[in-house]
XYZ file of C-alpha atoms in Angstrom:
103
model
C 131.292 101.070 87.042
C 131.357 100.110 90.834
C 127.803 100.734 92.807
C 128.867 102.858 95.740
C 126.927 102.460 99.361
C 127.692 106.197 100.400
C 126.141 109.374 99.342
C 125.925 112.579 99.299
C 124.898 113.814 102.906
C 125.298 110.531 104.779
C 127.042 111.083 107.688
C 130.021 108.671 108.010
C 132.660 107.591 109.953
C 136.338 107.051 108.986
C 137.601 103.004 109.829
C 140.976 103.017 108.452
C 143.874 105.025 107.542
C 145.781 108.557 109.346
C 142.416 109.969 109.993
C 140.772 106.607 111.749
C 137.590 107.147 114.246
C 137.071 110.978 112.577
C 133.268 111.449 111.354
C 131.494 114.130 109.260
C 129.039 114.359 106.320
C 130.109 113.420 102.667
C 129.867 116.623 100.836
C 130.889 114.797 97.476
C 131.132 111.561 95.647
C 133.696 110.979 92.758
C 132.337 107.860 91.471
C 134.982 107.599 88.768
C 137.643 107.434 91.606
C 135.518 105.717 94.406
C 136.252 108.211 96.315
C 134.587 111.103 98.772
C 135.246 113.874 100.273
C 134.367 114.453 104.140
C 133.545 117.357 105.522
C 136.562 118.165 107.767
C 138.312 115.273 107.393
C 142.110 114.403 105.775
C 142.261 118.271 105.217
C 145.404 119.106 103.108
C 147.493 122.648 102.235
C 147.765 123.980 99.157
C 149.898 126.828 98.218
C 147.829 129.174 95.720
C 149.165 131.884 93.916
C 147.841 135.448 93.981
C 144.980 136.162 91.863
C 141.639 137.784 91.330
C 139.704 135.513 93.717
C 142.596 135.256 96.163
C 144.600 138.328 95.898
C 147.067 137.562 98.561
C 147.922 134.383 97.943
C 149.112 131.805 100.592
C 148.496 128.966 102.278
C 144.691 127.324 101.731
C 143.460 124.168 103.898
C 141.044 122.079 102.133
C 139.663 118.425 102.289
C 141.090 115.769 100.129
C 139.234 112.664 98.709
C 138.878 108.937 101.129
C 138.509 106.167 99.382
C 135.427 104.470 100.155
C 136.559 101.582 101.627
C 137.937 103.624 104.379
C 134.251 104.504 105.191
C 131.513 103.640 106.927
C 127.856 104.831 107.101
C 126.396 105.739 110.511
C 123.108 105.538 111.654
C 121.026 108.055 113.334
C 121.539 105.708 117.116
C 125.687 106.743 116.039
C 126.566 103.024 115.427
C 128.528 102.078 112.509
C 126.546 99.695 109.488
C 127.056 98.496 106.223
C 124.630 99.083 103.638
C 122.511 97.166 101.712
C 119.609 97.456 99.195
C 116.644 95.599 98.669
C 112.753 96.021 96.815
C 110.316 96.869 99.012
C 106.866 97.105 96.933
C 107.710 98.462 93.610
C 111.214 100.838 95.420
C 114.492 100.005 95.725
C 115.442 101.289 98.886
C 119.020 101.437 101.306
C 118.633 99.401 104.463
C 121.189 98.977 107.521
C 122.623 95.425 107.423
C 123.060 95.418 111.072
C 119.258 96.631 112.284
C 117.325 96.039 108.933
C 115.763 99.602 109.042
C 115.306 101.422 105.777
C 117.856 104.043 106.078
């Protein structure tokens, strides 16, 4: 299994694809499919059928899953970074690649 860079909560911004320069915080990771979903980003309609929970039916917006590699983390300045990890004491910890700073 793949090591992903993003979690849950990181804010991030899209780099690639239909929804390119878009940002928003990861609400989930599916590690299996190395893939996340974005809060408010590459949001999708579903047609549902009436039930209990929905009686009327319709028409739902909801996000779909970005691949990873269409992501990138941003720091707190709002600059794009990759991620990488290092030991510091006896921790493994996330640092910025571009400013070093434990993230």
């Amino acid at each position: 299994m793949t090591k992903l860079k993003i979690k849950s909560g990181d804010t991030v911004k899209v780099i690639a694809g239909d929804h390119k320069g878009s940002e928003g915080k990861v609400q989930k990771v599916l590690f299996d499919k190395n893939k996340a979903i974005v809060e408010g980003v590459n949001m999708v309609k579903k047609h549902t059928k009436p039930s209990a929970k929905n009686p009327q039916g319709g028409i739902v917006e909801k996000e779909a899953p970005i691949h990873v590699s269409n992501l990138s983390l941003l720091t707190e300045k709002g600059e794009t970074t990759r991620v990488g990890y290092r030991v510091d004491g006896d921790k493994k910890v996330r640092f910025s690649i571009k400013s070093k700073e434990v993230i």
